[in-house]
Coordinates of C-alpha atoms in Angstrom, one line a residue:
Chain A
M13 CA 197.0 -189.4 110.9
D14 CA 194.1 -188.7 108.4
F15 CA 197.1 -185.5 107.5
F16 CA 198.9 -188.3 106.4
N17 CA 197.4 -190.6 105.0
D18 CA 195.8 -187.9 102.8
L19 CA 199.2 -187.3 101.5
V20 CA 199.5 -190.8 99.8
T21 CA 195.7 -191.5 99.1
N22 CA 194.7 -188.0 97.4
P23 CA 194.2 -187.3 93.7
G24 CA 194.7 -184.4 93.6
I25 CA 198.8 -185.3 94.4
T26 CA 199.0 -189.3 93.4
K27 CA 197.1 -187.7 89.8
A28 CA 197.4 -184.0 89.9
M29 CA 200.8 -183.3 91.4
W30 CA 203.1 -184.7 88.7
P31 CA 201.5 -182.6 85.6
A32 CA 200.6 -179.9 87.5
F33 CA 204.8 -180.1 88.4
I34 CA 205.6 -180.8 84.5
E35 CA 203.5 -177.3 83.7
T36 CA 205.1 -175.4 85.6
M37 CA 208.8 -176.6 84.7
Q38 CA 207.2 -175.6 81.6
M39 CA 206.5 -172.6 82.2
V40 CA 209.9 -171.2 83.7
A41 CA 212.1 -172.9 81.1
I42 CA 210.7 -172.0 78.7
A43 CA 210.5 -168.0 80.5
G44 CA 214.1 -168.9 81.6
V45 CA 215.6 -169.1 77.9
F46 CA 213.9 -166.4 76.4
T47 CA 214.1 -163.9 79.0
V48 CA 218.3 -164.7 78.8
I49 CA 217.6 -165.0 75.5
I50 CA 216.1 -160.9 75.2
G51 CA 217.3 -159.8 78.4
L52 CA 220.8 -160.5 78.3
P53 CA 221.2 -158.2 74.9
L54 CA 218.9 -156.1 76.4
G55 CA 221.2 -155.8 79.5
I56 CA 224.0 -155.3 77.2
L57 CA 222.2 -152.0 75.4
L58 CA 221.0 -150.4 78.7
L59 CA 224.5 -149.9 80.1
N60 CA 226.4 -149.0 76.2
T61 CA 223.5 -146.6 75.5
S62 CA 223.6 -144.9 78.9
Q63 CA 226.1 -141.6 79.1
D64 CA 228.9 -143.8 80.2
G65 CA 228.9 -146.7 77.8
L66 CA 230.7 -147.9 74.5
T67 CA 228.3 -145.8 72.5
P68 CA 226.0 -143.7 74.2
N69 CA 222.9 -142.5 72.9
K70 CA 220.1 -140.3 74.7
P71 CA 216.9 -141.5 73.0
L72 CA 217.2 -144.8 72.8
N73 CA 218.3 -145.1 76.4
V74 CA 215.2 -143.3 77.4
V75 CA 213.4 -145.5 75.7
L76 CA 214.3 -148.6 77.0
S77 CA 215.2 -148.0 80.2
G78 CA 213.0 -145.1 81.4
I79 CA 210.0 -146.6 79.6
I80 CA 210.3 -150.0 78.6
V81 CA 212.1 -151.6 81.6
N82 CA 211.1 -148.9 84.8
I83 CA 207.0 -149.1 83.5
T84 CA 207.5 -152.7 82.5
R85 CA 209.2 -153.2 86.4
S86 CA 206.6 -151.0 87.7
I87 CA 203.0 -152.6 86.9
P88 CA 202.2 -155.8 89.6
F89 CA 202.8 -158.8 88.2
A90 CA 199.3 -160.3 88.8
I91 CA 197.9 -157.2 86.8
L92 CA 200.4 -157.3 84.3
M93 CA 200.0 -161.3 83.8
V94 CA 196.3 -160.2 82.8
S95 CA 196.8 -157.5 80.8
L96 CA 199.3 -159.3 78.8
I97 CA 196.6 -161.9 78.0
P98 CA 195.5 -160.7 74.4
F99 CA 199.5 -160.4 73.2
A100 CA 199.9 -164.3 74.9
K101 CA 196.9 -165.0 72.2
L102 CA 199.0 -163.7 69.8
I103 CA 201.8 -164.9 69.7
V104 CA 200.7 -168.0 70.6
G105 CA 197.6 -168.6 70.2
V106 CA 196.2 -169.7 73.1
S107 CA 195.3 -167.3 75.7
L108 CA 195.3 -170.6 78.3
G109 CA 197.5 -173.1 79.6
P110 CA 201.0 -172.7 80.3
V111 CA 202.3 -171.6 77.0
A112 CA 200.2 -168.4 76.9
A113 CA 201.7 -167.4 80.7
S114 CA 205.0 -168.5 79.5
V115 CA 204.5 -165.2 77.5
S116 CA 203.8 -163.1 79.8
L117 CA 206.2 -164.4 82.6
T118 CA 208.7 -163.7 79.8
I119 CA 207.6 -160.0 79.9
G120 CA 207.3 -159.5 82.8
T121 CA 211.4 -160.8 84.0
I122 CA 213.0 -159.4 81.0
P123 CA 213.0 -156.4 82.2
F124 CA 214.0 -157.9 85.7
F125 CA 216.6 -159.6 84.1
A126 CA 217.9 -156.8 81.9
R127 CA 218.3 -154.6 84.8
L128 CA 220.5 -156.9 87.0
V129 CA 223.1 -157.7 83.7
E130 CA 223.3 -153.9 83.5
T131 CA 224.1 -153.9 87.3
A132 CA 226.4 -156.7 86.4
L133 CA 228.5 -155.5 83.4
R134 CA 228.6 -151.7 85.2
E135 CA 230.7 -153.6 87.8
V136 CA 234.1 -154.0 85.3
S137 CA 236.4 -151.9 85.6
G138 CA 236.8 -149.2 83.5
G139 CA 240.1 -149.7 83.1
K140 CA 240.1 -153.6 81.7
I141 CA 238.0 -151.6 79.2
D142 CA 240.4 -148.6 78.3
A143 CA 243.2 -151.6 77.8
A144 CA 240.8 -153.3 75.3
L145 CA 240.2 -150.5 73.4
V146 CA 244.1 -149.4 73.7
M147 CA 244.8 -152.9 72.1
G148 CA 242.6 -152.5 69.4
S149 CA 239.4 -153.9 69.9
T150 CA 236.6 -152.9 68.5
K151 CA 233.8 -152.5 70.4
M152 CA 231.2 -155.4 69.7
Q153 CA 235.2 -157.5 70.5
V154 CA 234.8 -155.2 74.2
I155 CA 231.6 -156.7 74.6
R156 CA 232.5 -160.0 73.9
K157 CA 235.8 -160.2 75.5
V158 CA 235.6 -158.0 78.4
L159 CA 232.5 -156.6 79.4
V160 CA 230.5 -160.2 79.3
P161 CA 233.3 -162.9 80.8
E162 CA 234.7 -160.3 83.0
A163 CA 230.6 -160.2 84.0
M164 CA 230.2 -163.4 84.3
P165 CA 229.6 -164.2 88.0
G166 CA 227.3 -161.4 88.1
I167 CA 225.2 -162.7 85.0
V168 CA 225.2 -165.7 86.6
A169 CA 223.7 -164.6 90.0
A170 CA 221.2 -162.5 88.1
G171 CA 220.4 -165.6 86.3
T172 CA 219.8 -167.9 89.4
T173 CA 218.2 -164.8 91.1
T174 CA 215.1 -164.3 88.3
L175 CA 214.9 -168.0 87.8
V176 CA 214.0 -168.2 91.6
T177 CA 212.1 -164.7 90.6
L178 CA 209.8 -166.9 87.9
I179 CA 209.3 -169.8 90.0
G180 CA 207.5 -167.9 92.0
Y181 CA 205.7 -165.5 89.3
S182 CA 205.0 -168.7 87.5
A183 CA 202.9 -169.6 90.6
M184 CA 200.8 -166.7 90.3
A185 CA 200.1 -167.5 86.7
G186 CA 198.4 -170.3 87.7
L187 CA 195.7 -168.2 88.9
V188 CA 195.1 -166.7 85.9
G189 CA 194.9 -169.9 83.8
G190 CA 198.6 -170.3 83.1
G191 CA 198.0 -174.1 84.9
G192 CA 200.9 -175.9 86.7
L193 CA 201.8 -176.5 90.6
G194 CA 200.1 -172.1 91.4
R195 CA 196.5 -173.7 90.1
L196 CA 196.8 -177.0 91.9
A197 CA 197.4 -175.0 95.0
Y198 CA 194.4 -173.0 94.6
N199 CA 191.6 -175.2 93.5
Y200 CA 192.9 -178.3 95.7
G201 CA 194.2 -176.3 99.0
F202 CA 192.5 -173.2 99.1
Q203 CA 189.4 -173.7 97.5
R204 CA 188.3 -177.3 98.9
Y205 CA 190.2 -176.3 101.9
E206 CA 192.8 -179.2 101.8
P207 CA 196.2 -178.4 103.5
A208 CA 198.1 -181.5 102.3
I209 CA 198.1 -180.1 98.6
M210 CA 198.9 -176.8 100.0
V211 CA 202.0 -178.5 102.2
V212 CA 203.0 -180.5 99.4
T213 CA 202.8 -177.5 96.8
I214 CA 204.8 -175.4 99.0
V215 CA 207.6 -178.3 100.0
I216 CA 208.3 -178.7 96.1
M217 CA 208.3 -175.2 95.4
V218 CA 211.4 -174.0 98.5
V219 CA 212.8 -177.5 97.0
M220 CA 213.3 -176.1 93.9
V221 CA 214.2 -172.6 94.6
Q222 CA 216.6 -174.3 96.9
L223 CA 218.1 -176.4 93.9
V224 CA 218.5 -173.3 91.7
Q225 CA 220.0 -171.5 94.4
V226 CA 222.1 -173.9 95.0
I227 CA 223.5 -174.7 91.5
G228 CA 223.4 -171.2 90.8
D229 CA 226.3 -170.5 93.2
R230 CA 227.9 -173.2 92.3
I231 CA 228.0 -171.9 88.6
A232 CA 229.1 -168.7 89.6
R233 CA 231.4 -170.2 92.1
V234 CA 232.8 -171.7 88.8
V235 CA 233.0 -169.0 86.7
D236 CA 234.9 -166.6 88.8
H237 CA 237.9 -166.2 88.9
R238 CA 238.4 -162.7 90.6
Chain B
M4 CA 260.3 -143.3 67.7
I5 CA 257.6 -140.9 68.8
T6 CA 256.9 -137.6 67.9
V7 CA 254.5 -135.6 69.3
T8 CA 253.6 -131.6 68.6
D9 CA 252.1 -128.9 70.1
L10 CA 249.6 -131.2 71.6
R11 CA 246.6 -129.6 73.0
K12 CA 243.2 -130.9 74.8
V13 CA 240.6 -128.4 76.1
Y14 CA 237.7 -129.6 78.3
Q15 CA 234.5 -127.8 78.7
Q16 CA 233.4 -128.0 82.0
G17 CA 229.9 -126.4 81.9
D18 CA 230.7 -123.2 81.4
R19 CA 234.3 -123.4 82.9
T20 CA 237.0 -124.0 80.1
V21 CA 239.5 -126.2 81.3
V22 CA 242.8 -126.6 79.5
A23 CA 244.2 -129.9 80.6
L24 CA 246.6 -129.9 77.8
D25 CA 248.5 -126.6 76.9
G26 CA 250.9 -127.4 73.6
V27 CA 252.5 -130.3 74.6
S28 CA 255.8 -131.1 73.0
L29 CA 258.1 -134.1 72.6
H30 CA 260.3 -136.4 70.4
V31 CA 261.8 -139.3 71.8
D32 CA 264.4 -141.8 69.6
A33 CA 264.3 -145.7 69.5
G34 CA 265.9 -147.2 72.1
Q35 CA 265.5 -144.3 74.0
I36 CA 263.4 -144.2 77.3
H37 CA 262.0 -140.9 78.3
G38 CA 260.6 -140.4 81.6
I39 CA 257.0 -137.3 81.3
I40 CA 257.4 -136.9 85.2
G41 CA 254.3 -134.3 86.9
H42 CA 252.4 -133.8 89.9
S43 CA 248.9 -135.3 89.9
G44 CA 247.0 -132.5 88.4
A45 CA 249.4 -131.9 85.2
G46 CA 247.8 -133.2 83.2
K47 CA 249.5 -137.1 83.0
S48 CA 246.7 -139.1 82.6
T49 CA 244.8 -136.8 80.0
L50 CA 248.5 -136.6 78.1
V51 CA 247.9 -140.4 78.5
R52 CA 244.8 -140.9 77.1
C53 CA 245.1 -138.2 73.9
L54 CA 248.6 -140.4 73.0
T55 CA 246.3 -143.9 73.3
L56 CA 243.8 -141.6 71.4
L57 CA 241.2 -143.0 74.2
D58 CA 240.7 -139.4 73.9
R59 CA 241.1 -137.2 70.5
P60 CA 243.6 -134.3 71.3
T61 CA 241.9 -130.4 70.9
S62 CA 244.4 -130.1 68.3
G63 CA 248.1 -131.4 67.7
S64 CA 249.3 -134.9 66.6
V65 CA 251.0 -137.6 67.8
A66 CA 253.4 -139.7 65.3
V67 CA 255.0 -142.9 65.3
N68 CA 257.7 -143.5 63.2
N69 CA 256.6 -140.6 61.3
Q70 CA 253.2 -142.4 60.9
E71 CA 250.1 -139.4 62.0
L72 CA 248.2 -141.2 64.6
A73 CA 245.8 -138.6 66.0
N74 CA 244.3 -137.4 62.8
V75 CA 242.9 -140.9 61.7
S76 CA 239.5 -142.0 60.9
D77 CA 237.5 -144.0 63.8
S78 CA 238.5 -147.4 61.4
D79 CA 242.5 -146.7 60.6
L80 CA 242.5 -146.0 64.7
R81 CA 242.7 -149.6 65.6
T82 CA 245.3 -150.5 63.3
A83 CA 247.2 -147.1 64.7
R84 CA 246.9 -148.4 68.7
R85 CA 248.5 -151.2 68.1
R86 CA 251.8 -149.7 66.8
I87 CA 251.3 -148.4 71.0
G88 CA 251.7 -151.1 73.6
M89 CA 250.5 -150.2 77.1
V90 CA 251.9 -150.8 80.7
F91 CA 248.5 -149.7 83.3
Q92 CA 249.4 -149.3 86.9
H93 CA 246.8 -151.8 88.2
A94 CA 248.1 -154.3 85.3
N95 CA 244.5 -153.8 83.9
L96 CA 244.3 -157.5 83.2
M97 CA 241.0 -159.5 82.5
D98 CA 239.8 -162.1 85.5
S99 CA 238.2 -164.1 83.1
R100 CA 241.5 -165.0 81.4
T101 CA 245.2 -167.0 82.4
T102 CA 247.9 -165.6 82.1
A103 CA 248.8 -167.0 78.7
Q104 CA 244.8 -166.3 77.9
N105 CA 245.8 -162.3 78.5
V106 CA 248.8 -162.1 77.2
A107 CA 246.7 -164.0 73.5
F108 CA 244.5 -161.3 74.1
P109 CA 245.9 -158.8 71.4
L110 CA 246.6 -161.2 68.9
E111 CA 242.9 -163.0 69.5
L112 CA 241.8 -159.3 68.8
I113 CA 243.3 -159.5 64.5
G114 CA 242.8 -163.1 64.0
T115 CA 245.6 -165.0 64.2
P116 CA 245.9 -168.6 63.9
K117 CA 246.1 -170.3 67.1
A118 CA 249.3 -172.3 66.7
K119 CA 251.1 -168.7 66.0
I120 CA 249.0 -167.4 69.3
A121 CA 250.7 -170.8 71.5
E122 CA 253.9 -169.9 70.0
K123 CA 254.2 -166.0 70.4
V124 CA 252.3 -166.6 73.7
N125 CA 255.1 -168.7 75.1
A126 CA 257.5 -166.5 73.8
L127 CA 256.6 -163.3 75.6
L128 CA 256.2 -165.5 78.5
E129 CA 259.9 -166.3 78.5
L130 CA 260.8 -163.3 77.9
V131 CA 259.2 -161.7 81.2
G132 CA 260.0 -164.8 83.2
L133 CA 256.3 -166.3 83.8
T134 CA 256.6 -169.2 81.8
Q135 CA 255.5 -171.6 84.8
F136 CA 252.4 -169.2 85.6
A137 CA 250.7 -169.3 82.0
D138 CA 247.6 -171.2 83.0
A139 CA 247.8 -168.9 86.4
Y140 CA 244.3 -166.6 86.5
P141 CA 245.2 -162.6 88.2
A142 CA 244.0 -163.8 91.1
Q143 CA 246.5 -166.2 91.9
L144 CA 249.9 -164.0 90.9
S145 CA 251.7 -161.2 92.7
G146 CA 251.4 -157.2 92.1
G147 CA 254.8 -157.9 89.6
Q148 CA 253.9 -160.6 88.2
R149 CA 251.2 -159.0 87.2
Q150 CA 252.8 -156.5 85.9
R151 CA 254.8 -158.5 83.5
V152 CA 251.6 -160.3 81.8
G153 CA 250.8 -156.6 81.5
I154 CA 254.3 -155.9 79.8
A155 CA 254.3 -158.9 77.8
R156 CA 250.2 -158.6 76.9
A157 CA 251.9 -155.2 76.0
L158 CA 254.3 -156.3 73.9
S159 CA 252.6 -158.8 72.0
S160 CA 251.3 -156.6 68.8
D161 CA 255.0 -156.3 68.2
P162 CA 254.3 -152.2 68.9
D163 CA 256.9 -150.1 68.3
V164 CA 256.5 -147.6 71.3
L165 CA 255.8 -149.1 74.7
L166 CA 253.7 -146.6 77.0
C167 CA 254.1 -147.0 81.0
D168 CA 251.3 -145.3 82.8
E169 CA 252.4 -145.0 86.3
P170 CA 254.0 -148.5 85.6
T171 CA 255.6 -148.7 89.3
S172 CA 253.6 -146.5 91.5
A173 CA 251.2 -149.6 92.9
L174 CA 254.4 -152.0 93.6
D175 CA 257.2 -151.4 96.4
P176 CA 260.6 -150.6 96.0
K177 CA 261.8 -154.0 95.7
T178 CA 259.3 -155.2 92.8
T179 CA 259.9 -151.6 91.0
D180 CA 263.0 -152.6 90.4
E181 CA 262.2 -155.6 89.2
I182 CA 260.2 -154.1 86.8
L183 CA 262.2 -151.2 85.8
A184 CA 264.6 -153.8 85.1
L185 CA 262.2 -155.5 82.8
I186 CA 261.8 -152.6 81.1
K187 CA 265.1 -152.0 80.3
S188 CA 265.8 -155.5 79.7
V189 CA 263.3 -155.5 76.6
R190 CA 263.9 -152.0 75.6
D191 CA 267.5 -153.2 74.7
R192 CA 266.4 -156.8 73.4
L193 CA 263.5 -155.1 70.8
N194 CA 265.1 -151.4 70.8
L195 CA 261.6 -150.3 71.4
T196 CA 260.7 -146.6 71.9
V197 CA 259.5 -146.1 76.0
L198 CA 258.2 -143.7 77.5
I199 CA 256.9 -143.9 81.6
I200 CA 254.6 -141.7 82.9
T201 CA 255.2 -141.5 86.5
H202 CA 254.9 -139.4 89.8
E203 CA 258.0 -141.0 91.0
M204 CA 261.5 -139.5 90.6
N205 CA 263.4 -142.3 91.2
V206 CA 261.7 -144.0 88.1
V207 CA 263.1 -141.8 86.0
K208 CA 266.5 -142.0 88.4
Q209 CA 266.7 -146.0 87.5
A210 CA 265.0 -146.1 84.2
C211 CA 265.2 -143.0 82.2
D212 CA 268.0 -141.7 79.5
S213 CA 265.6 -138.3 79.6
V214 CA 263.2 -136.9 81.4
S215 CA 260.6 -134.0 81.1
L216 CA 258.6 -132.1 83.5
L217 CA 254.8 -131.5 83.0
E218 CA 253.3 -128.8 85.0
A219 CA 249.8 -126.8 84.6
G220 CA 249.8 -129.5 81.1
R221 CA 253.0 -127.6 79.4
I222 CA 256.6 -128.9 79.1
V223 CA 258.4 -127.1 81.9
E224 CA 262.0 -128.7 81.1
H225 CA 263.3 -131.7 79.4
G226 CA 266.3 -132.7 78.3
A227 CA 268.8 -135.9 78.7
I228 CA 269.5 -137.3 82.6
A229 CA 273.1 -136.2 82.1
T230 CA 272.1 -132.4 81.2
V231 CA 269.3 -131.5 83.6
V232 CA 271.5 -132.9 86.6
A233 CA 274.6 -130.2 86.1
D234 CA 272.2 -127.2 85.9
P235 CA 271.6 -126.9 89.5
A236 CA 269.5 -124.1 88.9
R237 CA 266.9 -126.8 87.2
R238 CA 264.4 -128.0 88.9
L239 CA 264.3 -131.4 87.4
S240 CA 268.6 -131.2 88.7
Q241 CA 266.8 -129.9 92.3
A242 CA 264.7 -133.4 92.3
L243 CA 266.7 -135.7 90.8
L244 CA 269.9 -134.5 93.7
P245 CA 268.4 -133.0 96.1
M246 CA 270.7 -131.7 98.5
P247 CA 269.8 -133.9 101.9
G248 CA 268.2 -131.9 105.4
K249 CA 268.3 -128.1 105.5
L250 CA 270.6 -125.5 107.0
P251 CA 271.9 -125.5 110.5
A252 CA 270.3 -122.7 112.4
D253 CA 273.3 -122.9 114.6
L254 CA 276.2 -122.6 112.3
P255 CA 279.6 -120.9 112.9
A256 CA 279.9 -117.7 110.7
G257 CA 281.7 -118.7 107.3
V258 CA 281.2 -119.2 103.6
V259 CA 278.3 -121.8 102.5
L260 CA 278.4 -123.2 98.9
D261 CA 276.6 -125.7 96.7
L262 CA 278.5 -127.6 95.0
L263 CA 277.5 -130.1 91.6
Y264 CA 279.5 -132.4 89.0
S265 CA 279.7 -135.2 88.0
G266 CA 282.8 -137.9 87.9
S267 CA 283.5 -137.0 84.3
Q268 CA 283.9 -133.5 84.6
A269 CA 285.3 -132.8 87.4
T270 CA 288.9 -133.6 86.9
E271 CA 290.4 -134.0 90.1
P272 CA 289.1 -134.0 93.1
V273 CA 288.0 -131.3 93.9
I274 CA 287.4 -130.3 98.3
S275 CA 291.5 -132.0 98.5
S276 CA 292.0 -129.1 95.7
I277 CA 290.7 -126.6 97.3
A278 CA 292.4 -127.3 100.8
R279 CA 295.6 -127.7 99.0
T280 CA 295.1 -124.7 96.6
F281 CA 294.1 -122.1 99.0
N282 CA 295.1 -123.7 102.1
V283 CA 291.4 -123.9 103.7
D284 CA 289.7 -126.0 106.0
V285 CA 286.7 -127.0 104.3
N286 CA 283.6 -128.3 106.2
V287 CA 281.3 -130.9 104.4
L288 CA 277.6 -130.1 105.5
A289 CA 275.7 -132.1 103.5
G290 CA 276.1 -134.2 99.8
S291 CA 274.9 -136.9 97.8
V292 CA 276.4 -139.1 95.8
E293 CA 274.3 -141.2 92.4
N294 CA 274.9 -142.9 89.3
L295 CA 272.4 -141.0 86.8
G296 CA 272.6 -141.3 83.3
A297 CA 275.3 -142.9 83.4
H298 CA 277.4 -140.7 85.4
Q299 CA 278.1 -140.1 88.7
F300 CA 277.1 -137.3 90.4
A301 CA 278.0 -135.6 93.6
H302 CA 275.7 -132.3 95.0
L303 CA 277.8 -131.4 97.8
R304 CA 277.4 -128.6 100.0
I305 CA 280.6 -127.2 102.0
Q306 CA 281.5 -124.2 104.2
L307 CA 284.5 -122.5 104.0
P308 CA 286.1 -120.2 106.7
E309 CA 285.2 -116.4 107.1
G310 CA 288.1 -114.5 105.2
S311 CA 288.4 -117.0 102.6
D312 CA 288.8 -115.8 98.5
I313 CA 285.1 -117.0 97.3
T314 CA 286.1 -115.3 93.9
A315 CA 289.6 -117.0 94.0
I316 CA 287.9 -120.1 94.8
T317 CA 285.0 -120.6 93.0
N318 CA 286.3 -119.7 89.5
H319 CA 288.7 -122.3 90.1
L320 CA 285.4 -124.2 90.8
L321 CA 283.8 -123.3 87.4
A322 CA 287.5 -124.0 85.5
N323 CA 287.1 -127.5 86.9
G324 CA 283.6 -128.0 85.8
V325 CA 282.2 -127.8 89.0
A326 CA 278.9 -125.7 88.8
V327 CA 278.6 -123.4 92.3
T328 CA 276.1 -121.5 93.8
P329 CA 276.6 -120.0 96.7
K330 CA 274.3 -119.8 100.2
E331 CA 273.2 -117.3 102.6
A332 CA 275.4 -118.2 105.7
K333 CA 273.1 -117.9 108.7

């Protein structure tokens, strides 16, 4: 019964859990918003500068796709986070805490999300793009009125996957000074060996992921008219 | 009207040069439906892409109502493209848009006011008979309905030319008839010039006033339906009004003639006239009779007994406007 008693009395749960949860939400929310704001245009650029895009541009595509996206994605996230600490300090002025961690998180997930967006956009049939061009669309109109709306179910699914990944990454961020549930689980659960903390943290993370997935799937269904 | 002059398209494929279009010229008057028929690989797709300027032709010109399209700047190209409305084989509708929103697409592009769009979309949906499906998404429509939406969308920018790329190739025969009837009725109402690119001879038979045969990037035969059918030496005639079946191997001795004539040319019943005038028995081996280009055409294979005066009979037939092709009897 110690374990269950611990659940309601352990200060790690009663006092530290809520602020940690808020920090995690902060990281996920900030990084999520910026990932979409930067990653969506980057995904569009990845597709349209490629050979079969609207505006093929080999040098730009090589830089974006080959260098920036692929290199960022091939660095293990924990290492990327540590190496980006000076950069985070430059951007937000601090190197510790959820806001600083958000910078590294965003940079870590942008290439991931951009690649998924590119794949979703590639699914839009060439016939639809031809039809839009024949009707007199500018390239910008093709992107805004055809590519993005037609790929919306895929883009929403990409967003869901990215958010789930972000929740996982945010826990890792806790280890290098980001705070949040990750740090809580590490400090209390691992270093002090308090299994109740570990279990509760895991449950919260699982519920968060499930919620994101269910809501994401639902939105994807609403925007999917295929 | 649309005039295409000496259109050429040359691709570079590795170190091989591919001539996809080798000097295509054609002219279609306003209010006419012209069919361009060809097998796959004849250059149909390239021709479509050059006519819509999705690909720039290597040389030559495309002019709609005497306004040149092929050599305009990129910014004028978008305006120029609106002169040609296009109907695709698979409709190519936007799945994220309802029927009404799909038809509104070309109008949105040029910033037409909402009220004007609604008015125009309603009129077009009525024209194609889809008023009650205005809020349906393409996935909820049948293939024929989707093609109707495609036609309404193509018409919404008030084009002078309607270019249909295999418009019925993905449809069943009944729906094909309905779509072709719709294309004809819009042509009548709006006095459109219509180009139908297809591999289906049936489409040409049903809908076209004139036809071109595209082969290896060239137009090898062209003309009004009635003209091309009436000449049995033409491949289009053989394709439009083929002789059903082959010569049977166990045919009794005699002379076999293929006759081709139209209802207006043949001044009297042909078969009974030969029988009466020359006192011979005429055996009809095969034949087909069809309405093509507002004329009735008959293509008959007859056998005459050995020893008949073939020269006299042939001359008699020719005098009556019947094209005669002697066949090798077995």
